[in-house]
Coordinates of N, CA and C in Angstrom, one line a residue:
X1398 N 21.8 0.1 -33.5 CA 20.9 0.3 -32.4 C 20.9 1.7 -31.9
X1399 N 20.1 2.5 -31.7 CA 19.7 3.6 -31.2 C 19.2 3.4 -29.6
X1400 N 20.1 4.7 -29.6 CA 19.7 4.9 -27.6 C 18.6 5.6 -27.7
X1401 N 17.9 5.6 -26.2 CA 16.7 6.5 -25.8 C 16.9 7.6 -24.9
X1402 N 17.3 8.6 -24.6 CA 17.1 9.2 -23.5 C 18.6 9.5 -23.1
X1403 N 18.5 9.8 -22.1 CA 19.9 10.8 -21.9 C 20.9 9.5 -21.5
X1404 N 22.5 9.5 -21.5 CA 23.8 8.8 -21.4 C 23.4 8.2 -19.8
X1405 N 23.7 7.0 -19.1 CA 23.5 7.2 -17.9 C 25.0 7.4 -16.8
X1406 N 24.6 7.8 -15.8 CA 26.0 8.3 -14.9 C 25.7 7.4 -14.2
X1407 N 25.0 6.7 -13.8 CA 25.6 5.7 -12.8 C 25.3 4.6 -13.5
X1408 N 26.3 2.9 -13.0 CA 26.4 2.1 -13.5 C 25.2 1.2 -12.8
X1409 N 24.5 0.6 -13.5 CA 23.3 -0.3 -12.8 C 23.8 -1.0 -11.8
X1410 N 24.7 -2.0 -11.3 CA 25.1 -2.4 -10.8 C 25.6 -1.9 -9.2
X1411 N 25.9 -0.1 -9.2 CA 25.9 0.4 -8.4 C 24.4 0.5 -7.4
X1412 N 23.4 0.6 -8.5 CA 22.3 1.1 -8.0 C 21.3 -0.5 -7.1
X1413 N 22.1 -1.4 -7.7 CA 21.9 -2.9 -7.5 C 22.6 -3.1 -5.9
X1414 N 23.5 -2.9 -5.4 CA 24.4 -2.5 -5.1 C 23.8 -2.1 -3.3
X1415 N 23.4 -0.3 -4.1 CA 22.7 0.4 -3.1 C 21.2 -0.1 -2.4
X1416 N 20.1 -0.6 -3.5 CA 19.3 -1.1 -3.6 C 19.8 -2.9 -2.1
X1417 N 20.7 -3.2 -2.1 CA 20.7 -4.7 -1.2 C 21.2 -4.5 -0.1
X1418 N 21.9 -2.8 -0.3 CA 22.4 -1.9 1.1 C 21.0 -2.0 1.8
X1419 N 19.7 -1.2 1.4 CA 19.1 -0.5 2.3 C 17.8 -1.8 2.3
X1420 N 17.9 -3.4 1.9 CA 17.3 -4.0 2.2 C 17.9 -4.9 3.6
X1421 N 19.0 -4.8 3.4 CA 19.9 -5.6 4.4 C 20.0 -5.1 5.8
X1422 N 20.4 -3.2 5.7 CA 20.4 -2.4 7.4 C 19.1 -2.1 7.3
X1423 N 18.3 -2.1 6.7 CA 16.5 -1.4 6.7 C 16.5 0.0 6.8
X1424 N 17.8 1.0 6.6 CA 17.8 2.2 6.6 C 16.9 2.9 5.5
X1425 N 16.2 4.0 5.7 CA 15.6 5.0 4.7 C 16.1 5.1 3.3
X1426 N 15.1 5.1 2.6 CA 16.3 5.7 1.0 C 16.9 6.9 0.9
X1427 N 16.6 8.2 2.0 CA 17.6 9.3 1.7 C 18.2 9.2 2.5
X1428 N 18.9 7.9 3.6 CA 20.0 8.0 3.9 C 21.2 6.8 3.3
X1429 N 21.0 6.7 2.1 CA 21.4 6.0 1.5 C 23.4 6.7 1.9
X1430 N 24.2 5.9 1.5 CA 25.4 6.5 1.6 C 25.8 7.0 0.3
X1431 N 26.7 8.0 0.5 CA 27.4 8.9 -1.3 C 28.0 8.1 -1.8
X1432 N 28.5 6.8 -1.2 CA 29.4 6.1 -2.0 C 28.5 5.7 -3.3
X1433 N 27.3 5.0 -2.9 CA 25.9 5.0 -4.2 C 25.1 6.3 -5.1
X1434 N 25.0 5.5 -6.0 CA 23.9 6.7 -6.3 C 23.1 7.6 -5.5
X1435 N 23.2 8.6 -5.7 CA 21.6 9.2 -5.5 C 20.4 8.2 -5.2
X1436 N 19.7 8.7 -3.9 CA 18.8 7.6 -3.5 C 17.6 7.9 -5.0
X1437 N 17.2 9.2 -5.1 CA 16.2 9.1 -6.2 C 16.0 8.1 -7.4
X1438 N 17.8 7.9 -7.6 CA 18.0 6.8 -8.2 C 18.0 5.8 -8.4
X1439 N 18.3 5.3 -7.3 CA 17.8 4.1 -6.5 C 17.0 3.5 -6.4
X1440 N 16.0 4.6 -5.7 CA 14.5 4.1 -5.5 C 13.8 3.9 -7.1
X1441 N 14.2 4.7 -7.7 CA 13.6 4.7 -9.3 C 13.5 2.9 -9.7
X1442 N 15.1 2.6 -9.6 CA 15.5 1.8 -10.0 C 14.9 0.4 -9.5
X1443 N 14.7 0.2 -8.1 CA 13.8 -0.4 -7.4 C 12.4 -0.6 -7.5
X1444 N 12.2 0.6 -8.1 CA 10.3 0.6 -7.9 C 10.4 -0.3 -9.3
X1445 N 10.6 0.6 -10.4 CA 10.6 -0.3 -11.5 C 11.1 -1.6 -12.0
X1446 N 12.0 -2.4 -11.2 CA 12.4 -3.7 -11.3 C 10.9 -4.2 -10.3
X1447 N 10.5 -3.3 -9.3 CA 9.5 -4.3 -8.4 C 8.2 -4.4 -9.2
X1448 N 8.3 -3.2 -9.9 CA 6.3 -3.2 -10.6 C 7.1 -4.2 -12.1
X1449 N 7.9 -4.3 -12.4 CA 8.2 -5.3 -13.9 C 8.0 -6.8 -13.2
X1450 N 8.1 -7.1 -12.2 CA 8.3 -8.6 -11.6 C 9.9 -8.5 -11.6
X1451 N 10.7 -8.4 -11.8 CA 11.9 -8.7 -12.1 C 12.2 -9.8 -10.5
X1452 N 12.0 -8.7 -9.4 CA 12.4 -9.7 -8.4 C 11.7 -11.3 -8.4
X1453 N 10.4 -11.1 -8.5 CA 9.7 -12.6 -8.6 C 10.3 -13.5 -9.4
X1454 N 10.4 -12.8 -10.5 CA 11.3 -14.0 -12.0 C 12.4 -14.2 -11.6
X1455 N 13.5 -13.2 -10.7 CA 14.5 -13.8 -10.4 C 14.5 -14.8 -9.1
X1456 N 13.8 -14.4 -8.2 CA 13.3 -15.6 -7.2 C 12.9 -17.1 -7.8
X1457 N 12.0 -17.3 -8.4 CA 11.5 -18.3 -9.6 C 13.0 -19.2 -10.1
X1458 N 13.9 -18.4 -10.7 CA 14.8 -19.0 -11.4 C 15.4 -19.1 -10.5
X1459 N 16.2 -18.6 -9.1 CA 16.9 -19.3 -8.7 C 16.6 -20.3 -7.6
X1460 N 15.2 -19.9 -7.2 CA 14.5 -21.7 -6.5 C 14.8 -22.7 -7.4
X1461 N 14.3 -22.4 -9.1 CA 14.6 -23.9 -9.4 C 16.4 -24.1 -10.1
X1462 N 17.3 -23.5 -10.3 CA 18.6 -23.9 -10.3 C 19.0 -24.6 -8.6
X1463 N 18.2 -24.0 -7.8 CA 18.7 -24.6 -6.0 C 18.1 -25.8 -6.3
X1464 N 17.0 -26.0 -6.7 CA 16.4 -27.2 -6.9 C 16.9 -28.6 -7.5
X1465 N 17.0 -27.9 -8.7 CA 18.2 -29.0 -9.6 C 19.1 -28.9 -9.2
X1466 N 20.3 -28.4 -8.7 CA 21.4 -28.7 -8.3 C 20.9 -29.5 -6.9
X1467 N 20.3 -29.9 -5.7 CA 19.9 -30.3 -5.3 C 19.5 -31.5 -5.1
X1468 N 19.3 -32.1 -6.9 CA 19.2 -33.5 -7.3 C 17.7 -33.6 -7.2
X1469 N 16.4 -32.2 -7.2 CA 15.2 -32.6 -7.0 C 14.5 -31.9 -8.2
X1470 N 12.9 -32.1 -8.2 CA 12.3 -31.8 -9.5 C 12.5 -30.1 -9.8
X1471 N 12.6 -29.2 -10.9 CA 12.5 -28.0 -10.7 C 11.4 -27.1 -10.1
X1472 N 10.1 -27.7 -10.2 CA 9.3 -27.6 -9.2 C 8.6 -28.6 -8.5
X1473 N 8.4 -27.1 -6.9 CA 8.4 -28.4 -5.5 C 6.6 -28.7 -5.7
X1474 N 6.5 -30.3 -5.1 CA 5.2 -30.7 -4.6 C 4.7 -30.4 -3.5
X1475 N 5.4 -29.6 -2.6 CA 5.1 -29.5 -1.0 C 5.8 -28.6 -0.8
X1476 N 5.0 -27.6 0.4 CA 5.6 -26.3 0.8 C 4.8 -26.1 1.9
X1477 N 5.4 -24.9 2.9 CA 5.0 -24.9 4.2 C 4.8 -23.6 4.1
X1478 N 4.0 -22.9 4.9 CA 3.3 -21.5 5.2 C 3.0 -21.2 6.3
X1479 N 3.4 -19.8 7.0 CA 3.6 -19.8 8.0 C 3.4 -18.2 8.2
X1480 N 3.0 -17.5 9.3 CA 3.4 -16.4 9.5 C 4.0 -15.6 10.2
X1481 N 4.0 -14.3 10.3 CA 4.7 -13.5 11.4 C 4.5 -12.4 11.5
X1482 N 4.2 -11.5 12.6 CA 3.4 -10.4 12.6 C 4.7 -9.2 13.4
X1483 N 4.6 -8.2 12.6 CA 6.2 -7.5 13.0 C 5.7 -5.7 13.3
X1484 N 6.2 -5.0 13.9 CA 5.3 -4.2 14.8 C 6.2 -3.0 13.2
X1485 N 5.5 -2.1 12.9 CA 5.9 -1.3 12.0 C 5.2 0.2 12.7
X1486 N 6.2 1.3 12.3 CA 6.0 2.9 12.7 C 5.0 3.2 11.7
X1487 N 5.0 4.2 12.0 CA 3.6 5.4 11.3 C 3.7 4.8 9.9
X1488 N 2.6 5.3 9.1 CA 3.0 5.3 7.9 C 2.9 4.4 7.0
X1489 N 3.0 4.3 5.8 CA 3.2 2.7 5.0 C 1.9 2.3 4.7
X1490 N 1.8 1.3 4.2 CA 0.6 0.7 3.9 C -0.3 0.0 5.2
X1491 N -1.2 -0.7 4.7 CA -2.3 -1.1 6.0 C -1.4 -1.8 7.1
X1492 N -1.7 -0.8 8.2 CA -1.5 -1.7 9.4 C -3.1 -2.3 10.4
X1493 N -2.6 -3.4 11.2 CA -3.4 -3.5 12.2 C -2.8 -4.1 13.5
X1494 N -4.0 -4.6 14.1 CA -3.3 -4.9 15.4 C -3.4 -6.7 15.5
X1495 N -2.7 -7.6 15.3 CA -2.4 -9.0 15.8 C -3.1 -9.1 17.2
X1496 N -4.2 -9.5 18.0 CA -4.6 -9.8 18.8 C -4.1 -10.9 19.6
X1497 N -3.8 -11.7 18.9 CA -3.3 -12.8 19.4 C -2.1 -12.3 20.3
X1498 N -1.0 -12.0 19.4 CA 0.5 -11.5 19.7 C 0.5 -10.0 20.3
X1499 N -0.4 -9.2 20.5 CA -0.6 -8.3 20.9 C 0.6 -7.1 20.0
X1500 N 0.5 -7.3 18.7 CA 1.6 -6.5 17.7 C 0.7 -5.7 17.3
X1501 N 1.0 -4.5 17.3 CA 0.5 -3.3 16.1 C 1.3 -3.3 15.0
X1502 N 1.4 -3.6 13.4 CA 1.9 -3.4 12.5 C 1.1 -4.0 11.2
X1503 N 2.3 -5.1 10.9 CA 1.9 -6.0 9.6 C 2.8 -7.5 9.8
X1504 N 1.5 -8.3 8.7 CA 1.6 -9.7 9.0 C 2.5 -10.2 8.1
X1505 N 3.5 -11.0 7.4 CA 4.2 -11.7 6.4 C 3.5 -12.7 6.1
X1506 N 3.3 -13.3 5.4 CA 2.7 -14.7 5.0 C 4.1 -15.1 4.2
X1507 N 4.7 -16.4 4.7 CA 6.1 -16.7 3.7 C 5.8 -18.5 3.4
X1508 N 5.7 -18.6 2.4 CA 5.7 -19.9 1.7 C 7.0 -20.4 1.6
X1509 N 7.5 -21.4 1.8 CA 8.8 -22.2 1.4 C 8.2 -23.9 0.9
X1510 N 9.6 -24.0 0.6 CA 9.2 -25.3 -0.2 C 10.3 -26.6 1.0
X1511 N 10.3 -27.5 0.8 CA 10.9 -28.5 1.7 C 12.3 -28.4 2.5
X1512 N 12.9 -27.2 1.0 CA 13.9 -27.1 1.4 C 14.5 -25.7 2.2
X1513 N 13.6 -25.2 2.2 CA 13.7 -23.9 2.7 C 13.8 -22.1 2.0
X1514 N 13.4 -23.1 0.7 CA 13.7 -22.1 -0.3 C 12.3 -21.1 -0.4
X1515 N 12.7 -19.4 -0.3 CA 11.5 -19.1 -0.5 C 10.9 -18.7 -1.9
X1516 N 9.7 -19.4 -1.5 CA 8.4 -19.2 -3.2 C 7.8 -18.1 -3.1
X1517 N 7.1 -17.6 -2.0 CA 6.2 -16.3 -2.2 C 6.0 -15.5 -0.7
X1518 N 6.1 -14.7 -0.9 CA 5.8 -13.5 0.5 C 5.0 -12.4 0.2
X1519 N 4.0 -12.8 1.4 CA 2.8 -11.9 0.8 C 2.9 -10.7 2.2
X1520 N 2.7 -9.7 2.1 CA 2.2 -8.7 3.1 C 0.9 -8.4 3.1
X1521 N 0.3 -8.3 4.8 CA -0.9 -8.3 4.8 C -1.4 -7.1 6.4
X1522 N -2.1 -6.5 6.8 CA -2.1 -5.8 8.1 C -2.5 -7.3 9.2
X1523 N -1.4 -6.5 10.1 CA -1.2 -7.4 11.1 C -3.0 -8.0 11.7
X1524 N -3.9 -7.4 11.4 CA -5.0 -7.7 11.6 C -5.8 -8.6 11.4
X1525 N -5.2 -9.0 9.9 CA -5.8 -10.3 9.6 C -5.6 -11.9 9.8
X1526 N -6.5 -12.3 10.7 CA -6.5 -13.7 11.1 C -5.7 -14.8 10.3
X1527 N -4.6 -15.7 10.7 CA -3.3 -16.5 10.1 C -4.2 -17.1 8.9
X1528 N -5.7 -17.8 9.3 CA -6.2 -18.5 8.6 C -6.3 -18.1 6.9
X1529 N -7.3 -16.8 7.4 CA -7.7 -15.9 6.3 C -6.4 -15.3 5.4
X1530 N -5.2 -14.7 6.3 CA -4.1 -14.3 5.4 C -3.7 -15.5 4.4
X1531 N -3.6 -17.0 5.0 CA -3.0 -18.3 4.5 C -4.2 -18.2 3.0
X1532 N -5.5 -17.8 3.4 CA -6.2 -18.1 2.3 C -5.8 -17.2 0.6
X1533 N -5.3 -15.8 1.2 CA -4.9 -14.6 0.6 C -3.6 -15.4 0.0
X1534 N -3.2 -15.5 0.2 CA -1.7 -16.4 0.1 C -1.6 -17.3 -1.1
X1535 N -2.1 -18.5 -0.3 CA -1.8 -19.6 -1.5 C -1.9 -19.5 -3.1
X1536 N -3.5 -18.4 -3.7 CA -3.6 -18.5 -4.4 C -2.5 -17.5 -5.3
X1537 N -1.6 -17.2 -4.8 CA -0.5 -16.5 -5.5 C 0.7 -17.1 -6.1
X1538 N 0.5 -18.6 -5.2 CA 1.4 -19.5 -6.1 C 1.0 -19.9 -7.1
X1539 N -0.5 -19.9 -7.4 CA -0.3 -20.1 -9.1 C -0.8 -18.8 -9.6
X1540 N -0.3 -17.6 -9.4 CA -1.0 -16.6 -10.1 C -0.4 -16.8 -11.9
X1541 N -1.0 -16.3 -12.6 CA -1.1 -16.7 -13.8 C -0.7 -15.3 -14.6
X1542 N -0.7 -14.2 -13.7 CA -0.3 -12.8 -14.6 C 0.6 -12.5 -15.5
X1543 N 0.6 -11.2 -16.1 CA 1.7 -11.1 -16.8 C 2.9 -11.2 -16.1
X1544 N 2.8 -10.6 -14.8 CA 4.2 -10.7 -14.1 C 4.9 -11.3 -13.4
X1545 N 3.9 -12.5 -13.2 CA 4.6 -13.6 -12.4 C 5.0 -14.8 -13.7
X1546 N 5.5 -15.7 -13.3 CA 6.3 -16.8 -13.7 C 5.0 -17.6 -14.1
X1547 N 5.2 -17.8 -15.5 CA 3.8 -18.9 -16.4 C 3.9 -20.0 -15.5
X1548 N 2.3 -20.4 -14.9 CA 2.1 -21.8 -14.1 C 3.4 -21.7 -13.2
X1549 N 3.3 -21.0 -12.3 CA 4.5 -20.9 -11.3 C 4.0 -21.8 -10.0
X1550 N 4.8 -23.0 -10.1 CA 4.6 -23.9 -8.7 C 3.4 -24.9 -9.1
X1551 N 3.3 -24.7 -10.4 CA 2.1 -25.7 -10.7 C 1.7 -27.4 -9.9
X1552 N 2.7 -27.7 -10.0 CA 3.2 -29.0 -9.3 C 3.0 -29.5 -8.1
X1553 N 2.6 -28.1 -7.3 CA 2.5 -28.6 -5.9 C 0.8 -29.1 -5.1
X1554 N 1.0 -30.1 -4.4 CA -0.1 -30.4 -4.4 C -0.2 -31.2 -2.6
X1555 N 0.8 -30.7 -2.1 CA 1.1 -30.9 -0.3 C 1.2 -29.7 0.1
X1556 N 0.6 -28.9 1.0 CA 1.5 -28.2 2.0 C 1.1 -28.1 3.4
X1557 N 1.8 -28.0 4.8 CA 1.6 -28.0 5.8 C 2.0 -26.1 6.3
X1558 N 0.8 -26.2 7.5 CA 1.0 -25.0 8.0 C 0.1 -25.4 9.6
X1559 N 0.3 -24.3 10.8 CA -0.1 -24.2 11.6 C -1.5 -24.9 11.9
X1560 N -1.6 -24.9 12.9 CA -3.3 -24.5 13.4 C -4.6 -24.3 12.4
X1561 N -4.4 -22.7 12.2 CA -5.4 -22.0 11.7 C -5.5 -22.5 10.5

């Protein structure tokens, strides 16, 4: 087997590491701490696990190991959707303003299944109406792309959500 490219100095695992650091305090990536990699690193290493799917396929696999150990099918028939609109600074992708909640930022749309396990989280500007985001939403549980999970959530065929 032949390598590609230069020896690496940091161990992935570090950068795995660093990467659950600055999801967990919500700190910036250049104030990542020295004990980790290099944030450039980091962020490298993040962007490219997030444009591969890697997170979704690992999400995927361990909803359904929670599932079967659980004693239920590996995919759920029922799931609940909900949102939440969270005030965000300058910058970033589309913001708006939640009328309702009187928030300037962006909206979450988060799918779970009965058990609480999460299926999908979509980001949306706070602007757009629960209804319409819900509509944006669902059809990502069966997205069918290269990068999500083949017929992902196929099975479901209940779900409850608010009002809108």
């Amino acid at each position: 087997m032949s390598l590609r490219g230069r020896p690496r100095k940091w161990a992935t695992w570090l950068s795995l590491n660093a990467i659950l650091y600055v999801t967990r305090t919500g700190c910036q990536w250049r104030m990542v701490p020295r004990d980790f990699p290099p944030w450039q690193t980091v962020y490298g290493y993040f962007w490219r696990w997030t444009h591969s799917g890697l997170w979704e396929r690992l999400n995927a696999g361990l909803v359904k190991t929670a599932r079967q150990q659980a004693g239920r099918n590996p995919q759920p028939s029922a799931a609940l959707i909900d949102s939440q609109s969270v005030k965000t600074s300058e910058g970033g992708e589309a913001r708006g303003v939640d009328v309702y909640q009187q928030t300037t930022g962006r909206k979450r749309h988060i799918i779970v299944d009965v058990l609480g396990l999460l299926l999908i989280v979509v980001v949306h500007s706070a602007g757009i109406p629960e209804g319409t985001g819900g509509k944006l939403t669902l059809p990502r549980l069966f997205d069918r792309s290269k990068r999500s999970v083949p017929k992902r959530y196929c099975r479901l065929k209940l779900s409850w959500a608010e009002g809108a």
